[in-house]
Every structure is written in structure tokens, then in C-alpha cells.
Amino acid sequence: MLLQNALAIEGSKDGKEDRSSSNSKALATSISWPAVSSNRYQTSKFAAMSSGAAGVIKTWQPSVQQQQWQGQQHEQQQQGQEGTGGSSHTSVSDLIPEAVAQLLDLVVVLGGDGTVLWTCHIFGNRSVPPLVPFNLGSLGFLTPFDPARLEQVLCKTLKGGFPITLRHRLHCTIVRGANSPTGEACPRQIQPSSNMPALSHSCIGSVVYGEEHVALNEVVLERGSSPFLTNLECFCDGAFVTHVQGDGLIMGTPTGSTAYSLAAGGSMVHPQVPCILFTPICPHSLSFRPLMFPDYCQLCIQVPLNSRGSVWASFDGKDRTELGPGDAAVVQLSRWPVPSVAAEADPSGDWFSAVRECLHWNVRKVQGGAGA
């Protein structure tokens, strides 16, 4: 078969994803673009290779090409600001140039769950091609395919009609307050009033400018090394929700419901349920239980101006960022979920198998008379 515009991402041997070009390789090879049809990707056409000559394989080196691309993006942003006087978005997660990302039709992931998270991370807040994840890690919750079946799985995938699981991601924008010691103020920042935080109403239904991040599992706000409790004010579409006092707060996706959120007492959620998980970390209240918000909500989590310490934000454990008094994290579901090729005809089967086999959910000795 003639492959065209595929990407292979490989994790390092020690289980940790290496961001250097030596261990994380982007290989542009082949594939005809599959057309979308009711949660299944149907291939349009494929050409057989009768000559036996493989297509040209190009190696993209992030450490070199990212610097060149970022230089070009910086020049374009400066030209745009000079011409229009507008403000551009800052995206620190984008490592793959947009011109390259738009040409990719498939991503073959060789590694563990961390490699899948890193793959979603380097695409930023934009469309992600279908992932074909092979399990070379220790857990394999997000990687349903056995590497021993690599050729068989890829051949079947390229023939078309493969089932996928759409995994929602979170899009978080860090907005700096007017008096923030940690960065410049947001261009649409409003001054704080006596009875309302600075950013809660300015974020509703408008484009929020600031540092952009995406997360497949969760956005975590926590106290870091500070000895004080976190003090966070939480709003949903401008309506006050609650104060969070404790070690921190987890805002997770259904995919992330079996990760940090689960360890903090949150519920497991099927990946096809569109929602945002709201799970406190060691709250200073026995009645503070986890919540789930609908997918259309925009959450604004702000550090109060009278906070005694800073708060640290992380995104799938990456890009740790400090938030000072007056700063806020605006979180909502990304418009671009991640399509992941499923091993079973019913994508739900992958999730139930992973919950039983990886997490040993409800594993116990079956008593007599219970069936089976």
C-alpha cells in the first residue's frame, strides 16, 4: 500500500517521553485520507505498490524545526499586531508546526499512556488525526493494541471502516490579573469590584486571551510547596459555585476520570459522556463532594486578591505555571476531541476491559449462587 502523511511517535525506553529528537521521532510516511462517516473513518482509495519501492520517509526533528517555526510565528504575530493593533493567542503547547499537522492523516503511537498524553500535548488546541496506540508501557489504559499485532492492525486500519473513541480534551487559558506579579494583564481584564472577583464576568461568552494549554486528562490547581491552604473562587458561566479551600482542585475529562481524579475520590466516567469533572484535593470540609459540569460550561477559577500564597497549575503534569493573586484559569472543553482507534467493534468494550484488567475494578471472589 502507498502510505502518505502518517506520524509515528515513540516513547523512550525507560518509560518517560523524551522531548528531544533522538527518542521522539516524527516520521512522515503515507496514507490516503479517510472520510468521516458516523464515528467511522472510511478510506477513500489506496494505491498498491507493485514496484516494491517504499515512499520517501522524512524525519521531523522537533528541537530544530520547532525553533525555526516559532521564529516564523513570532514574525507573523508582530506583523499582525502592527497591522491591526490586535492581540494574538499564546499557545505554549504547540510543538508540531500547523503546516505539518494539517497534512497528517494518522498517528501511530508506540509507547504507554504517557506517550498518548504527550502526543495530544504536541498538537495543541486544534484538530488531531486518529491515533493508533500500541502498548509498550506498563499500564496500557489508553493503548489497546498489542505491538505484536502491529502489521495486522495497521493493515486493517488502512482498509478503512475502523471504530474510534472520541476522547474529550480540556482547553485552559491562564489570564493574568491587573495587579498580577506573575505576568502581564489580560487585554480584556476588568478592574476588581468590592463584591465580585476581577475576571468572573469578563470571561463569559467572549474570547479569552492568555497562555493556552490543552489537557487530555486533567487541569490541576494546587498549592505546590506553600504551607497554606489554596483559596480559590469558582464560577460557572459567571455564576458563583463555591470557594475551594484545601490542597487544590482537579478539573478533569472523562478520560482523566480514571487518573488523578479517581485517586482524589472522583467517580469513573465513561469516555463518551461529555462533561467536566470538578474534584477537590483534600478539601478542608467533609461535605465537599466532587461534581460534574455539562460540556458547554465555562469554568473560571480565580486566585483571590487577598490570597496568602500562589497557586500552581499543571496540564497533564506538564507546563507547570504559577498563578498569583488576581490570576485565573478559564477552563472549557476543547472543540477538538482526540479520535483514538478502538480495538473492538464497540468502542465501549475497550474502556470496560481497561477498567477491569488495568484497574482491577470490582475484583473479588464470587460467592456461591451469584451466577457464572
Short mmCIF file of C-alpha atoms in Angstrom, two decimals:
data_model
loop_
_atom_site.label_atom_id
_atom_site.label_comp_id
_atom_site.label_asym_id
_atom_site.label_seq_id
_atom_site.Cartn_x
_atom_site.Cartn_y
_atom_site.Cartn_z
CA MET A 1 0.00 0.00 0.00
CA LEU A 2 1.05 3.55 -0.59
CA LEU A 3 1.20 5.36 2.71
CA GLN A 4 1.02 9.12 2.82
CA ASN A 5 1.18 11.61 5.67
CA ALA A 6 1.31 9.42 8.75
CA LEU A 7 3.08 10.17 12.01
CA ALA A 8 4.84 7.72 14.31
CA ILE A 9 5.52 8.84 17.87
CA GLU A 10 7.69 6.63 20.05
CA GLY A 11 8.25 6.81 23.77
CA SER A 12 11.69 6.39 25.34
CA LYS A 13 12.89 3.02 26.61
CA ASP A 14 12.72 3.97 30.30
CA GLY A 15 9.01 4.75 30.04
CA LYS A 16 9.47 8.52 30.09
CA GLU A 17 8.73 10.51 26.97
CA ASP A 18 11.83 12.25 25.67
CA ARG A 19 11.15 15.58 24.02
CA SER A 20 14.44 15.56 22.16
CA SER A 21 14.74 14.49 18.56
CA SER A 22 16.71 11.38 19.50
CA ASN A 23 13.86 9.46 21.11
CA SER A 24 10.70 11.24 19.95
CA LYS A 25 10.57 10.87 16.19
CA ALA A 26 8.01 12.17 13.78
CA LEU A 27 8.10 10.10 10.62
CA ALA A 28 6.12 11.40 7.68
CA THR A 29 5.22 8.37 5.54
CA SER A 30 1.96 7.58 3.68
CA ILE A 31 -1.89 7.09 3.72
CA SER A 32 -4.93 8.22 1.76
CA TRP A 33 -7.16 10.46 3.84
CA PRO A 34 -10.16 8.63 5.27
CA ALA A 35 -13.53 10.37 5.00
CA VAL A 36 -15.61 10.67 8.15
CA SER A 37 -18.90 8.79 8.37
CA SER A 38 -20.77 8.28 11.67
CA ASN A 39 -17.88 7.69 14.02
CA ARG A 40 -16.09 5.51 11.49
CA TYR A 41 -13.33 6.56 9.13
CA GLN A 42 -13.89 5.19 5.64
CA THR A 43 -10.85 5.16 3.37
CA SER A 44 -11.39 6.78 0.01
CA LYS A 45 -8.78 4.91 -2.02
CA PHE A 46 -5.40 3.26 -1.76
CA ALA A 47 -2.81 2.53 -4.40
CA ALA A 48 -0.96 -0.80 -4.43
CA MET A 49 2.81 -0.72 -4.63
CA SER A 50 3.81 -3.05 -7.43
CA SER A 51 7.40 -1.83 -7.70
CA GLY A 52 8.16 -2.55 -4.06
CA ALA A 53 9.81 0.84 -3.59
CA ALA A 54 8.81 2.45 -0.33
CA GLY A 55 7.77 6.06 -0.23
CA VAL A 56 10.21 8.68 0.98
CA ILE A 57 10.32 8.74 4.77
CA LYS A 58 11.09 12.14 6.20
CA THR A 59 12.21 12.65 9.77
CA TRP A 60 10.97 15.75 11.55
CA GLN A 61 13.26 16.87 14.37
CA PRO A 62 11.25 18.90 16.90
CA SER A 63 14.27 20.50 18.58
CA VAL A 64 15.45 22.07 15.31
CA GLN A 65 12.29 22.64 13.30
CA GLN A 66 10.29 23.91 16.25
CA GLN A 67 12.73 26.78 16.74
CA GLN A 68 12.51 27.72 13.07
CA TRP A 69 8.70 27.55 13.14
CA GLN A 70 8.44 29.57 16.35
CA GLY A 71 10.66 32.23 14.81
CA GLN A 72 8.34 32.43 11.80
CA GLN A 73 5.26 32.55 14.05
CA HIS A 74 6.80 35.36 16.11
CA GLU A 75 7.43 37.42 12.99
CA GLN A 76 3.87 36.81 11.75
CA GLN A 77 2.41 37.80 15.13
CA GLN A 78 4.44 41.00 15.19
CA GLN A 79 3.29 41.87 11.66
CA GLY A 80 -0.32 41.16 12.61
CA GLN A 81 -0.14 43.32 15.70
CA GLU A 82 1.47 46.18 13.79
CA GLY A 83 -1.18 45.99 11.08
CA THR A 84 -4.31 45.57 13.20
CA GLY A 85 -3.31 46.51 16.70
CA GLY A 86 -4.90 43.24 17.92
CA SER A 87 -3.63 40.70 20.40
CA SER A 88 -2.72 37.17 19.38
CA HIS A 89 -3.18 33.97 21.33
CA THR A 90 -0.20 32.48 23.13
CA SER A 91 -0.06 28.70 22.75
CA VAL A 92 2.77 27.06 24.65
CA SER A 93 1.64 23.50 23.89
CA ASP A 94 2.03 23.58 20.11
CA LEU A 95 5.22 21.77 19.17
CA ILE A 96 4.20 20.42 15.76
CA PRO A 97 4.00 23.19 13.16
CA GLU A 98 0.46 23.73 11.95
CA ALA A 99 1.51 23.20 8.34
CA VAL A 100 2.77 19.73 9.28
CA ALA A 101 -0.22 18.89 11.47
CA GLN A 102 -2.70 19.68 8.71
CA LEU A 103 -1.04 17.17 6.40
CA LEU A 104 -1.20 14.25 8.84
CA ASP A 105 -3.92 11.65 8.44
CA LEU A 106 -2.87 9.13 11.05
CA VAL A 107 -0.68 8.96 14.16
CA VAL A 108 0.87 5.66 15.21
CA VAL A 109 1.73 5.83 18.92
CA LEU A 110 4.35 3.39 20.22
CA GLY A 111 4.60 3.63 24.00
CA GLY A 112 2.47 3.83 27.11
CA ASP A 113 -0.29 6.10 28.33
CA GLY A 114 2.23 8.90 28.85
CA THR A 115 3.14 8.77 25.17
CA VAL A 116 -0.53 9.18 24.25
CA LEU A 117 -0.78 12.21 26.56
CA TRP A 118 2.37 13.70 25.05
CA THR A 119 1.01 13.14 21.54
CA CYS A 120 -2.15 15.10 22.36
CA HIS A 121 0.00 17.75 24.02
CA ILE A 122 2.18 18.48 21.00
CA PHE A 123 -0.80 19.05 18.70
CA GLY A 124 -2.12 21.89 20.86
CA ASN A 125 -5.70 23.12 20.74
CA ARG A 126 -6.52 22.08 17.19
CA SER A 127 -7.62 19.07 15.21
CA VAL A 128 -5.78 15.83 15.98
CA PRO A 129 -5.58 12.97 13.45
CA PRO A 130 -6.78 9.50 14.53
CA LEU A 131 -4.37 7.79 16.94
CA VAL A 132 -3.42 4.12 16.64
CA PRO A 133 -1.87 3.40 20.07
CA PHE A 134 0.28 0.30 20.66
CA ASN A 135 1.07 -0.67 24.24
CA LEU A 136 4.77 -0.58 25.05
CA GLY A 137 4.23 0.79 28.55
CA SER A 138 3.41 -0.65 31.95
CA LEU A 139 -0.33 0.08 32.26
CA GLY A 140 -1.86 0.38 28.81
CA PHE A 141 -5.16 2.02 29.76
CA LEU A 142 -5.15 4.22 26.64
CA THR A 143 -3.21 1.82 24.39
CA PRO A 144 -5.43 -1.15 23.48
CA PHE A 145 -3.28 -2.68 20.74
CA ASP A 146 -0.61 -5.35 21.22
CA PRO A 147 2.63 -4.38 19.41
CA ALA A 148 2.94 -7.99 18.23
CA ARG A 149 -0.12 -7.32 16.03
CA LEU A 150 1.24 -4.06 14.62
CA GLU A 151 1.23 -5.13 10.97
CA GLN A 152 -2.19 -6.74 11.22
CA VAL A 153 -3.73 -3.74 12.98
CA LEU A 154 -2.28 -1.21 10.54
CA CYS A 155 -3.38 -3.21 7.50
CA LYS A 156 -6.91 -3.45 8.88
CA THR A 157 -6.91 0.25 9.74
CA LEU A 158 -5.77 1.28 6.29
CA LYS A 159 -8.55 -0.75 4.69
CA GLY A 160 -10.99 1.62 6.36
CA GLY A 161 -14.13 1.38 8.44
CA PHE A 162 -12.34 1.26 11.80
CA PRO A 163 -14.20 2.14 15.03
CA ILE A 164 -12.96 5.09 17.06
CA THR A 165 -13.36 6.52 20.53
CA LEU A 166 -13.63 10.30 20.70
CA ARG A 167 -11.82 11.49 23.82
CA HIS A 168 -12.62 14.99 25.00
CA ARG A 169 -9.86 17.42 25.97
CA LEU A 170 -9.79 20.49 28.16
CA HIS A 171 -8.77 23.90 26.86
CA CYS A 172 -7.39 26.14 29.59
CA THR A 173 -6.43 29.79 29.31
CA ILE A 174 -4.35 31.41 32.05
CA VAL A 175 -5.45 35.02 32.42
CA ARG A 176 -3.30 37.41 34.42
CA GLY A 177 -4.92 39.93 36.74
CA ALA A 178 -4.37 43.69 36.54
CA ASN A 179 -2.03 43.62 39.54
CA SER A 180 -0.57 40.18 38.95
CA PRO A 181 3.10 39.75 39.92
CA THR A 182 3.40 36.71 37.65
CA GLY A 183 2.71 38.21 34.24
CA GLU A 184 1.07 40.88 32.11
CA ALA A 185 -2.61 41.64 32.50
CA CYS A 186 -5.16 40.27 30.07
CA PRO A 187 -6.17 42.83 27.39
CA ARG A 188 -9.82 42.28 28.35
CA GLN A 189 -9.18 42.40 32.08
CA ILE A 190 -11.65 44.40 34.13
CA GLN A 191 -10.85 46.05 37.43
CA PRO A 192 -11.93 44.21 40.58
CA SER A 193 -15.02 45.41 42.42
CA SER A 194 -15.82 45.14 46.09
CA ASN A 195 -18.17 42.17 45.71
CA MET A 196 -17.03 40.34 42.59
CA PRO A 197 -13.69 38.82 41.50
CA ALA A 198 -11.86 40.55 38.71
CA LEU A 199 -12.38 38.05 35.91
CA SER A 200 -15.60 36.14 36.53
CA HIS A 201 -17.88 38.22 34.30
CA SER A 202 -15.30 39.34 31.74
CA CYS A 203 -14.85 35.69 30.65
CA ILE A 204 -18.49 34.93 29.86
CA GLY A 205 -19.21 34.28 26.19
CA SER A 206 -16.09 36.08 24.98
CA VAL A 207 -12.71 35.13 23.60
CA VAL A 208 -10.28 34.96 26.49
CA TYR A 209 -6.67 35.89 25.81
CA GLY A 210 -3.68 34.47 27.64
CA GLU A 211 -1.49 31.40 27.90
CA GLU A 212 -3.28 28.50 26.22
CA HIS A 213 -2.94 24.87 27.27
CA VAL A 214 -4.73 21.62 26.42
CA ALA A 215 -5.06 18.52 28.55
CA LEU A 216 -6.40 15.06 27.80
CA ASN A 217 -6.62 14.01 31.47
CA GLU A 218 -6.86 17.00 33.78
CA VAL A 219 -6.01 20.57 34.71
CA VAL A 220 -4.76 20.69 38.30
CA LEU A 221 -4.58 23.77 40.54
CA GLU A 222 -2.65 23.04 43.73
CA ARG A 223 -0.69 24.77 46.49
CA GLY A 224 2.73 23.45 45.50
CA SER A 225 5.31 23.98 48.23
CA SER A 226 3.23 26.59 50.05
CA PRO A 227 2.27 25.64 53.64
CA PHE A 228 -1.07 27.44 53.27
CA LEU A 229 -4.35 26.02 52.00
CA THR A 230 -5.33 27.01 48.49
CA ASN A 231 -8.09 29.58 48.35
CA LEU A 232 -9.89 29.53 45.01
CA GLU A 233 -13.11 31.20 43.88
CA CYS A 234 -15.00 29.12 41.33
CA PHE A 235 -17.54 30.35 38.79
CA CYS A 236 -19.55 28.52 36.13
CA ASP A 237 -20.67 30.76 33.26
CA GLY A 238 -20.40 33.72 35.66
CA ALA A 239 -22.47 32.14 38.42
CA PHE A 240 -20.68 31.66 41.71
CA VAL A 241 -20.18 27.96 42.56
CA THR A 242 -18.03 27.74 45.68
CA HIS A 243 -14.81 28.57 47.46
CA VAL A 244 -12.19 25.83 47.37
CA GLN A 245 -10.03 25.56 50.46
CA GLY A 246 -7.75 22.57 50.60
CA ASP A 247 -4.74 21.21 48.77
CA GLY A 248 -6.17 22.05 45.37
CA LEU A 249 -8.69 21.33 42.64
CA ILE A 250 -8.82 18.90 39.70
CA MET A 251 -10.79 19.70 36.57
CA GLY A 252 -10.78 16.53 34.53
CA THR A 253 -12.15 14.93 31.40
CA PRO A 254 -13.98 11.58 31.27
CA THR A 255 -10.68 10.08 30.08
CA GLY A 256 -8.95 11.60 33.11
CA SER A 257 -11.63 10.29 35.46
CA THR A 258 -9.57 7.12 35.95
CA ALA A 259 -6.39 9.08 36.70
CA TYR A 260 -5.68 11.71 39.39
CA SER A 261 -9.38 12.50 39.86
CA LEU A 262 -10.11 8.88 40.78
CA ALA A 263 -7.33 8.88 43.38
CA ALA A 264 -8.83 12.06 44.88
CA GLY A 265 -12.26 10.45 45.29
CA GLY A 266 -13.89 11.29 41.96
CA SER A 267 -16.11 8.92 40.00
CA MET A 268 -15.14 6.90 36.95
CA VAL A 269 -16.89 8.32 33.87
CA HIS A 270 -17.36 6.66 30.50
CA PRO A 271 -15.28 8.49 27.84
CA GLN A 272 -18.38 9.14 25.71
CA VAL A 273 -20.05 11.22 28.45
CA PRO A 274 -19.43 14.91 27.59
CA CYS A 275 -18.68 16.63 30.88
CA ILE A 276 -16.07 18.38 33.01
CA LEU A 277 -15.14 16.77 36.32
CA PHE A 278 -14.73 19.02 39.34
CA THR A 279 -12.84 17.16 42.08
CA PRO A 280 -11.34 18.80 45.19
CA ILE A 281 -7.97 17.61 46.52
CA CYS A 282 -8.09 17.04 50.30
CA PRO A 283 -10.77 19.71 50.91
CA HIS A 284 -11.00 21.37 54.32
CA SER A 285 -14.64 20.31 54.57
CA LEU A 286 -16.25 16.90 54.99
CA SER A 287 -19.22 17.94 52.84
CA PHE A 288 -17.24 18.98 49.74
CA ARG A 289 -18.09 16.27 47.22
CA PRO A 290 -17.00 16.02 43.55
CA LEU A 291 -19.19 17.49 40.81
CA MET A 292 -19.67 17.08 37.07
CA PHE A 293 -20.49 20.06 34.86
CA PRO A 294 -22.12 19.79 31.41
CA ASP A 295 -19.88 20.05 28.38
CA TYR A 296 -21.00 23.56 27.37
CA CYS A 297 -19.95 25.22 30.65
CA GLN A 298 -17.05 27.63 31.01
CA LEU A 299 -15.37 27.46 34.39
CA CYS A 300 -13.43 30.40 35.78
CA ILE A 301 -11.20 29.58 38.74
CA GLN A 302 -9.60 32.66 40.27
CA VAL A 303 -7.00 33.23 42.95
CA PRO A 304 -8.48 35.90 45.26
CA LEU A 305 -6.66 39.19 45.61
CA ASN A 306 -6.23 38.56 49.33
CA SER A 307 -4.76 35.09 48.89
CA ARG A 308 -1.82 34.36 51.21
CA GLY A 309 0.09 32.38 48.60
CA SER A 310 0.39 31.48 44.96
CA VAL A 311 -1.30 28.55 43.22
CA TRP A 312 0.37 26.26 40.70
CA ALA A 313 -1.37 24.98 37.59
CA SER A 314 -0.33 21.92 35.59
CA PHE A 315 -1.78 20.30 32.50
CA ASP A 316 -1.47 16.51 32.34
CA GLY A 317 1.53 17.04 34.60
CA LYS A 318 3.26 19.42 32.16
CA ASP A 319 3.85 23.16 31.76
CA ARG A 320 3.67 23.95 35.47
CA THR A 321 2.62 27.59 35.79
CA GLU A 322 2.35 29.89 38.79
CA LEU A 323 -0.84 31.85 39.41
CA GLY A 324 -0.65 34.83 41.72
CA PRO A 325 -3.45 36.79 43.43
CA GLY A 326 -5.85 38.10 40.79
CA ASP A 327 -4.90 35.48 38.19
CA ALA A 328 -7.44 33.00 36.85
CA ALA A 329 -7.71 29.76 34.90
CA VAL A 330 -10.58 29.65 32.38
CA VAL A 331 -11.40 26.04 31.54
CA GLN A 332 -13.79 24.57 28.99
CA LEU A 333 -13.96 21.53 26.71
CA SER A 334 -11.83 21.85 23.62
CA ARG A 335 -13.61 21.98 20.29
CA TRP A 336 -11.28 19.26 19.02
CA PRO A 337 -11.54 15.87 20.75
CA VAL A 338 -8.95 13.19 20.12
CA PRO A 339 -10.09 10.28 17.90
CA SER A 340 -8.47 7.03 19.02
CA VAL A 341 -8.83 3.82 17.03
CA ALA A 342 -10.59 1.16 19.13
CA ALA A 343 -9.58 -2.49 19.31
CA GLU A 344 -13.17 -3.74 19.50
CA ALA A 345 -16.11 -3.09 17.18
CA ASP A 346 -17.91 -1.41 20.09
CA PRO A 347 -15.51 1.25 21.46
CA SER A 348 -17.10 0.90 24.91
CA GLY A 349 -15.60 -2.59 25.11
CA ASP A 350 -12.09 -1.13 25.23
CA TRP A 351 -12.98 1.02 28.23
CA PHE A 352 -14.70 -1.74 30.20
CA SER A 353 -11.79 -4.10 29.50
CA ALA A 354 -9.28 -1.48 30.67
CA VAL A 355 -11.25 -0.76 33.85
CA ARG A 356 -11.41 -4.46 34.72
CA GLU A 357 -7.92 -5.52 33.67
CA CYS A 358 -5.83 -2.41 34.41
CA LEU A 359 -7.61 -1.05 37.47
CA HIS A 360 -8.98 -4.42 38.71
CA TRP A 361 -12.36 -2.77 39.21
CA ASN A 362 -14.69 -4.80 41.44
CA VAL A 363 -12.35 -7.77 41.52
CA ARG A 364 -13.46 -10.12 44.26
CA LYS A 365 -14.16 -13.76 44.87
CA VAL A 366 -17.59 -14.69 43.51
CA GLN A 367 -19.79 -16.25 46.15
CA GLY A 368 -21.93 -19.28 45.54
CA GLY A 369 -25.33 -18.65 43.96
CA ALA A 370 -24.14 -15.43 42.29
CA GLY A 371 -24.12 -16.93 38.80
CA ALA A 372 -21.20 -17.56 36.47
#
